[in-house]
Structure formats: structure tokens, C-alpha cells
CSV table of C-alpha atoms in Angstrom, one decimal:
chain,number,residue,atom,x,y,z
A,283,UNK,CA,-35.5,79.4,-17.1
A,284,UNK,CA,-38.0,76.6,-16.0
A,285,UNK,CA,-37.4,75.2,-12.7
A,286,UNK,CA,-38.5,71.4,-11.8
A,287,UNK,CA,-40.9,70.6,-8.6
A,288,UNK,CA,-39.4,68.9,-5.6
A,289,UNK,CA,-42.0,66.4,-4.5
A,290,UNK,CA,-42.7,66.1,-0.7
A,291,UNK,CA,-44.6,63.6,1.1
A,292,UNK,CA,-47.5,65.9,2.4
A,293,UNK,CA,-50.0,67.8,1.0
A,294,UNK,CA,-49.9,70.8,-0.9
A,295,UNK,CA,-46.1,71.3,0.4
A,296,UNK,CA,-44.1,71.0,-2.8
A,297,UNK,CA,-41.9,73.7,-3.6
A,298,UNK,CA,-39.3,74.5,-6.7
A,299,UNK,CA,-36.1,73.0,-6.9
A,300,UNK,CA,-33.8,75.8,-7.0
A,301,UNK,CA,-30.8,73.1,-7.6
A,302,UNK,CA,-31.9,72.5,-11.4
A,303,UNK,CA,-32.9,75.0,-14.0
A,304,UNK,CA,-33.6,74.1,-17.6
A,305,UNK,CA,-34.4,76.4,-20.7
A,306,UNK,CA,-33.9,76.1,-24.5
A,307,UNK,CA,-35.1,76.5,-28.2
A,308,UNK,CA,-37.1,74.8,-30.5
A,309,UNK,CA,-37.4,75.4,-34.5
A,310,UNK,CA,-39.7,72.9,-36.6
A,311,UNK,CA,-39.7,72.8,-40.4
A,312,UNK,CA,-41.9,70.9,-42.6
A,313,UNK,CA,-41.1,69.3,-46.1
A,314,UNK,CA,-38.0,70.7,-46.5
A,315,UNK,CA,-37.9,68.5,-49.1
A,316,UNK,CA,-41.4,66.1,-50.2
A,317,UNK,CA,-42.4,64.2,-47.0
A,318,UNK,CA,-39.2,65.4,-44.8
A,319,UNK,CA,-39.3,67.3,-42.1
A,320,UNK,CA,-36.5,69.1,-39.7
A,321,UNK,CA,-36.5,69.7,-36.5
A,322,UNK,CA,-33.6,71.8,-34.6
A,323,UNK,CA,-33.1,72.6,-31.2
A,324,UNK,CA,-31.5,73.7,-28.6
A,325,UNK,CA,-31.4,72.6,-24.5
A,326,UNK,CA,-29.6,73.7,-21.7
A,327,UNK,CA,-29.6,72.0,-18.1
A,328,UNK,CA,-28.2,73.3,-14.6
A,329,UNK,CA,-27.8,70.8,-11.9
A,330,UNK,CA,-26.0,71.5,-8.3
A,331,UNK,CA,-26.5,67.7,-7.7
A,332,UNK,CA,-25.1,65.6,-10.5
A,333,UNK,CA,-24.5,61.5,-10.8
A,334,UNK,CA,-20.7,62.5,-11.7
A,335,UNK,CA,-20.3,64.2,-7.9
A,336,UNK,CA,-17.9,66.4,-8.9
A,337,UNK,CA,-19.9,69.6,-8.4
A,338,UNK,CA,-22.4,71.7,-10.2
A,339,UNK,CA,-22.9,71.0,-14.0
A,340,UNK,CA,-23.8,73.1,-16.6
A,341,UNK,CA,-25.0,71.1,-20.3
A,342,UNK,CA,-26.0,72.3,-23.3
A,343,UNK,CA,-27.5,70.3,-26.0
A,344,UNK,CA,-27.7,71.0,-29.3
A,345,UNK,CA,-29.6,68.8,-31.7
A,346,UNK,CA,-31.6,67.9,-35.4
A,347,UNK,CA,-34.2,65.8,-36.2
A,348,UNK,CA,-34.8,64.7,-40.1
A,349,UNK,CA,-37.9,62.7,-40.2
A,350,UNK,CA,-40.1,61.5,-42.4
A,351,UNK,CA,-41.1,58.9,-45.5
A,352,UNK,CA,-39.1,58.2,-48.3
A,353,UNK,CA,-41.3,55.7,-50.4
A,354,UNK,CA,-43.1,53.5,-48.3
A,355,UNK,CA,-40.4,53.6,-45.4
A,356,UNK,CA,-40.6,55.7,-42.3
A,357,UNK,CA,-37.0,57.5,-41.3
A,358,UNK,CA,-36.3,58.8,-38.5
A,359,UNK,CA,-32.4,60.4,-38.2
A,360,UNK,CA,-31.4,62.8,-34.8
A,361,UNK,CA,-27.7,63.4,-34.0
A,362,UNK,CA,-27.2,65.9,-30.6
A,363,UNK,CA,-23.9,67.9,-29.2
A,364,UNK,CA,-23.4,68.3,-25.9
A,365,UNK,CA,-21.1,70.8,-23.9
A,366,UNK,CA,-21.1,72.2,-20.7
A,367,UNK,CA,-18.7,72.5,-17.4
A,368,UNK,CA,-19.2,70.2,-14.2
A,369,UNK,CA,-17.0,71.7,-11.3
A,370,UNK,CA,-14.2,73.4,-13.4
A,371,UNK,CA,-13.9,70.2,-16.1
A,372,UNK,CA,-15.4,70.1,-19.5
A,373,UNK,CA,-18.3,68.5,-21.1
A,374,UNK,CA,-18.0,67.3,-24.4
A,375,UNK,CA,-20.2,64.1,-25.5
A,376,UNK,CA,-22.7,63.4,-28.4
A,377,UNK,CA,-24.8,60.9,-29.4
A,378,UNK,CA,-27.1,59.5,-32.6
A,379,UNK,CA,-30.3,57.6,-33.4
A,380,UNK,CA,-31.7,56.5,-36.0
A,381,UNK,CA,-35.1,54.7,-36.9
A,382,UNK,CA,-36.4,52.9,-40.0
A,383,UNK,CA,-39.4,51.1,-40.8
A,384,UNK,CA,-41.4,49.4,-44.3
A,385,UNK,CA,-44.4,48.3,-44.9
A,386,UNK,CA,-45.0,44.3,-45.1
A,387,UNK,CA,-48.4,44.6,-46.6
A,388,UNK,CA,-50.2,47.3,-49.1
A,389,UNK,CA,-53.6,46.3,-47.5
A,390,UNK,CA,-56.0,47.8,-44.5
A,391,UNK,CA,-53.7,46.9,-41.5
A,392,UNK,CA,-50.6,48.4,-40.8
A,393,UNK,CA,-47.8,45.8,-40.5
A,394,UNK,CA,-44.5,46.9,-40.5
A,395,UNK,CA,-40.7,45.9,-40.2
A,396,UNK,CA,-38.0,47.7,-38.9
A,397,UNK,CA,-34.6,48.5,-37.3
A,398,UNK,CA,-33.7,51.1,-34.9
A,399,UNK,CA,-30.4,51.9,-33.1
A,400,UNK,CA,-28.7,54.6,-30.8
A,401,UNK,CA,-24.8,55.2,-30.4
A,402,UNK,CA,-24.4,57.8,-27.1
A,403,UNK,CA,-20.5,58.6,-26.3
A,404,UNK,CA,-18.9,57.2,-23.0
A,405,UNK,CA,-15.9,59.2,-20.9
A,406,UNK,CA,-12.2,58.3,-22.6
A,407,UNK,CA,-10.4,58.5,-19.2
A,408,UNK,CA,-11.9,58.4,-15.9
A,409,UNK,CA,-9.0,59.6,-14.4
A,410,UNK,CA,-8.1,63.0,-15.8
A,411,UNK,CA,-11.1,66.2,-15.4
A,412,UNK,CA,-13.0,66.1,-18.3
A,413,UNK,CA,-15.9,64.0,-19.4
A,414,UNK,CA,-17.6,62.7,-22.8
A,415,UNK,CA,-20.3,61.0,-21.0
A,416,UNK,CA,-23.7,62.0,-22.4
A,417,UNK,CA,-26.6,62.3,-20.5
A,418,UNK,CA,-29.9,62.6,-21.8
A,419,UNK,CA,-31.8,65.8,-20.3
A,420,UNK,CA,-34.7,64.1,-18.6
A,421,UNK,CA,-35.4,60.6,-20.2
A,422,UNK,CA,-38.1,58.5,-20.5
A,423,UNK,CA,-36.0,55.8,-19.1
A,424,UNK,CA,-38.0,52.9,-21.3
A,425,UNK,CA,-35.2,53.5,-23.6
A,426,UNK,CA,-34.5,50.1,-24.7
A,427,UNK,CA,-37.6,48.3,-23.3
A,428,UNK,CA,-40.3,48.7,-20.8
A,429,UNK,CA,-37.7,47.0,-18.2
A,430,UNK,CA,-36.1,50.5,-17.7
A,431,UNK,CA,-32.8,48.9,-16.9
A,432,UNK,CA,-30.0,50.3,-18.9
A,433,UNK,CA,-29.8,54.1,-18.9
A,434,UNK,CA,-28.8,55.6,-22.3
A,435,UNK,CA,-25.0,56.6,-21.7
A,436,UNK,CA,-21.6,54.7,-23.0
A,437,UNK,CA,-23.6,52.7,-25.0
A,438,UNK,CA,-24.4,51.4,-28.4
A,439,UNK,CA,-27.6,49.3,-29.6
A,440,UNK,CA,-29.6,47.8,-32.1
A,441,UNK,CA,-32.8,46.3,-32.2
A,442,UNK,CA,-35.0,44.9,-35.3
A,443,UNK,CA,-38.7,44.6,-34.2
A,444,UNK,CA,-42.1,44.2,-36.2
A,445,UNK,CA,-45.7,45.9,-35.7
A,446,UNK,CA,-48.8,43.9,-36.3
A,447,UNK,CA,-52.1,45.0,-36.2
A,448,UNK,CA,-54.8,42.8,-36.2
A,449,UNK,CA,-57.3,44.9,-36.2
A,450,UNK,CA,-58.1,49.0,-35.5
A,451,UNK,CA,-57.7,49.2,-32.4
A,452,UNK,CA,-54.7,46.7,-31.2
A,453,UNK,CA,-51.7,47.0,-32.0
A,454,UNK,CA,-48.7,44.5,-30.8
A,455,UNK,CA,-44.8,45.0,-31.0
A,456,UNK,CA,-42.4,42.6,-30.8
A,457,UNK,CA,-38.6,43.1,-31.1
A,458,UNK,CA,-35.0,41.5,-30.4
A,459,UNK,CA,-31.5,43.4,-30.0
A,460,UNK,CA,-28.6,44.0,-28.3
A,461,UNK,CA,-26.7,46.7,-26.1
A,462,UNK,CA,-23.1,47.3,-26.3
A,463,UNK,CA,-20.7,49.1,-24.0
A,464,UNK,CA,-19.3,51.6,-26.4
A,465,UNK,CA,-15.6,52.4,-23.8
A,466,UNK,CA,-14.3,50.4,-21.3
A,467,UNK,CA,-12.9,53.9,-19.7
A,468,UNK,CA,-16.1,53.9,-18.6
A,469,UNK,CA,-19.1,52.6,-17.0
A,470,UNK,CA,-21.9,51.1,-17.4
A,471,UNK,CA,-25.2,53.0,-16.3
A,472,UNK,CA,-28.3,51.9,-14.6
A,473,UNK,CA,-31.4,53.9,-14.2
A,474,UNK,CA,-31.4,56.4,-13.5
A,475,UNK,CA,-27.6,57.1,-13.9
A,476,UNK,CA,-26.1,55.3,-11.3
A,477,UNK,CA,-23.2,53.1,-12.2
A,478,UNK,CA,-24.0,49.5,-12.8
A,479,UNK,CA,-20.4,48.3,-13.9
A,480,UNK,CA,-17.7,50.4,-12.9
A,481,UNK,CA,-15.0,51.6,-15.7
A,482,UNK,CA,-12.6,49.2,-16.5
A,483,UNK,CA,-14.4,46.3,-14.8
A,484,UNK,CA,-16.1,43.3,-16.8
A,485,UNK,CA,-15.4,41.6,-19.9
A,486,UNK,CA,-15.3,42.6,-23.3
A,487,UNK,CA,-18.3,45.1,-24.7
A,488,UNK,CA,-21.9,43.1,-24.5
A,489,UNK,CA,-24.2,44.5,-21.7
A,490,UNK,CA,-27.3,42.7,-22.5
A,491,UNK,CA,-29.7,40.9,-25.1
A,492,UNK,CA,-33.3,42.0,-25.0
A,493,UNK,CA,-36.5,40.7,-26.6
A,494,UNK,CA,-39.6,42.1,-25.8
A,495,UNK,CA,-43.5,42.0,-26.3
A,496,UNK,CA,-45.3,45.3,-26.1
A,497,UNK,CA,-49.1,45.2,-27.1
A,498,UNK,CA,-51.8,48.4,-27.0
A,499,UNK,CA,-55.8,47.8,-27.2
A,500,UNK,CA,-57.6,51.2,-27.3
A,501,UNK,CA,-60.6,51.0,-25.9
A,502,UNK,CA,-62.3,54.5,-26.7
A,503,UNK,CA,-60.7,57.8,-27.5
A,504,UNK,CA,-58.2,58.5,-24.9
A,505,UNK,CA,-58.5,55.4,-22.9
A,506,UNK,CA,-56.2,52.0,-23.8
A,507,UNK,CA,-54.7,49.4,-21.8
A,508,UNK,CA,-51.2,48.7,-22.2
A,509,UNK,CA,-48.8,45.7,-21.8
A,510,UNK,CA,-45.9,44.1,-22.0
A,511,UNK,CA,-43.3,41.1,-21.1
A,512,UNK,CA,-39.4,41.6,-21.2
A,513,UNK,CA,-36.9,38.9,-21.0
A,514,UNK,CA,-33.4,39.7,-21.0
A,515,UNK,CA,-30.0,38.0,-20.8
A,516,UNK,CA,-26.7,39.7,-19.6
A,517,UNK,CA,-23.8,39.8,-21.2
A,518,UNK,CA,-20.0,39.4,-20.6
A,519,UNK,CA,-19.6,43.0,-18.8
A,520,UNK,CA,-22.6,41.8,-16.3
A,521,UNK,CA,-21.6,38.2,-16.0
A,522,UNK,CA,-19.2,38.7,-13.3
A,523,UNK,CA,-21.6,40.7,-11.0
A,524,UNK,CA,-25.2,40.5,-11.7
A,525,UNK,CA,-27.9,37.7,-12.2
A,526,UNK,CA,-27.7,36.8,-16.0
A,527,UNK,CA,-31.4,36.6,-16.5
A,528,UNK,CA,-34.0,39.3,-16.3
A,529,UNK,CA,-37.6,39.2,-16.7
A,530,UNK,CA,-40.4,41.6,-16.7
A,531,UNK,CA,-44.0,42.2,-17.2
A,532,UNK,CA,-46.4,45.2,-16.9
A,533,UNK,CA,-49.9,46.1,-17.5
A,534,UNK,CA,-52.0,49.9,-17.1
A,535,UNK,CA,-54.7,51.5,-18.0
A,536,UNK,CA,-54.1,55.1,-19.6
A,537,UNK,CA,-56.7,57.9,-19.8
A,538,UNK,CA,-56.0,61.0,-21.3
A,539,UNK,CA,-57.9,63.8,-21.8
């Protein structure tokens, strides 16, 4: 098993974190079929200190990818189990993505259209043992947008968004959607996994609308700067407790090598 680094303010003085361990599988297949390809895996995840406080947890994840082209349309399909124990209760929670996007042009620059959406289960009773919360196994939390806000659990979204590409080396992204809390039995998470809304608090299922501006100019191999602006407006579950307007801007340099 692989064991995660815990930072320290000094130098030279980190050491492992013997409260997490992670190992798992991973099994790639291409064109299973012309242009498709799977992906399967599996993940497994021990914490001592989890966001649910209820003791040590124990998830696995197993998962598949089908990706690919069919026509001039990009797909991208992954559905992932998850089971496990925290303290004695069980773990049982899933979740589903999906990504598709055309062509708007057949010339030199790659313009595209598409839609893209994610379902992941939320806990049916916060009151008896077990949970159906899924938590993703270390996230890029720029899940829904660069804002980083809402952490992928309970929730449902959809966002349509469009690629333009004036020219080789820039490349812009603009897109508009909504999140949706998928079970009032539970809450509404904040990154990185601490409740934003508890269970049964709020009003009806909306979280948030987002629309957001991403844009990349690559100046050289390796080296491009990055940026992006983020508005977004809460919805009925947030009304009641939070600010209903967010915005948000960014901009790096990133060199790789």
C-alpha cells in the first residue's frame, strides 16, 4: 500500500502519514470496439481520520471508463461502486459521469459543443449507522469550476459549455449549469468535505448556478498561462445561510517538464 506525506512547516521534516493508506488496480483496453476504449479499475482507501467522525474508514471503489469517438462526437461514460466500513457501519454509495462533445466546424480550428454531467449518491438517513455518501478518493476539487466550492458528494449536475480556438495555441471555454442536491437526508458539502448545509436544512434541491470563463494560451512546449473568471449564484438550499452571489478569478503560469 502507498502511504501519503504529511507536510510540516520546516525543512526536510516531512514524514509518512501512517493514518491513510491507499492501493488499487488499473486495466486499460483499447478499441474494444472502432474508436472505444475501456478502462477498469479498482481503488481502495484507509483513513483513521474521516469528515464523517465516526471512526476509521475503510472504501473501496470499483469503477469503468468507456471513452472514445463515435462519429465526430467525443464520449466519455464512467460509472464507480463504492463499499467499505467506517467504525462498524457500512459503506455503500456510487456515482456516474458522463461527457459529450461535437464538432461545430469541419475546418482547421477546433470548436466544439458539449454537455457534461455527474450524479454522486448522498446518505438516505443520517440517523441510523450506515452511509451512501460517496466520496471521491483524492479529488481535484475544480470539479464544477475553478471556484473549488462544492465538493462532489449528494449531488447532481449539468453543465453545457463550448471550446473555441482562435488559433494554435489558445484555447478558451465557456460553460453554464447547475448543481442539485440529490437527498435532503443529507448535506451539502464544501471543499474539501466539510458540510456546507446540514441534512434536512434549506429549501428544496438547487445548490447553485455557475457560468464560467476558462481560457489557456501556450506559450512554448510545456509552459502556458492559465485563466479564468467564475460567477455564481446560490440557490434555494444556500439562500437561507450563505451570500447568494459568488465570484472568482484566477491566473498562473504552468511549466512542466
Amino acid at each position: 500500500a502507498l502511504r501519503p506525506v504529511r507536510l510540516s512547516p520546516g525543512l526536510f521534516d516531512d514524514k509518512t502519514n501512517l493514518a491513510e493508506a491507499f492501493w488499487g488496480a488499473y486495466l486499460g483496453r483499447q478499441d474494444i470496439r472502432e474508436r472505444i476504449n475501456l478502462d477498469l479499475y479498482y481503488f481502495g482507501r484507509r483513513d483513521a481520520r474521516t469528515v464523517w467522525a465516526q471512526g476509521a474508514e475503510t472504501r473501496h471503489s470499483v469503477g469503468a471508463r468507456l471513452f472514445g469517438r463515435v462519429g465526430a462526437t467525443d464520449v466519455n461514460i464512467e460509472t464507480i461502486y463504492q463499499f467499505g466500513k467506517f467504525a462498524d457501519n457500512a459503506i455503500n454509495a456510487w456515482g456516474a459521469a458522463f461527457d459529450a462533445n461535437t464538432p461545430l466546424t469541419s475546418g482547421r480550428r477546433d470548436h466544439r459543443l458539449g454537455v457534461r454531467g455527474n450524479v454522486v449518491s448522498g446518505d438516505r438517513d443520517p440517523d441510523d449507522g450506515d452511509l451512501q455518501t460517496f466520496s471521491a478518493i483524492y479529488p481535484r476539487f475544480a470539479y464544477y469550476s475553478d471556484a473549488a466550492t462544492i465538493a462532489p458528494a449528494n449531488a447532481l449536475d449539468l453543465q453545457a459549455y463550448g471550446l473555441i480556438e482562435p488559433s494554435e495555441n489558445v484555447t478558451f471555454e465557456i460553460a453554464a449549469g447547475r448543481i442539485w442536491r440529490l437527498r435532503e437526508t443529507d448535506a451539502v458539502y464544501r471543499v474539501p468535505y466539510e458540510i456546507l448545509v446540514p441534512p434536512r436544512a434549506g429549501e428544496g434541491s438547487r445548490v447553485a448556478d455557475i457560468a464560467f470563463v476558462r481560457a489557456v494560451w501556450r506559450l512554448a512546449e510545456g509552459v502556458s498561462v492559465e485563466s479564468a473568471y467564475v460567477f455564481s449564484a446560490a440557490g434555494s438550499v444556500l439562500d437561507a445561510s450563505q451570500d447568494g452571489r459568488l465570484h472568482y478569478a484566477n491566473l498562473s503560469l504552468s511549466w512542466t517538464y
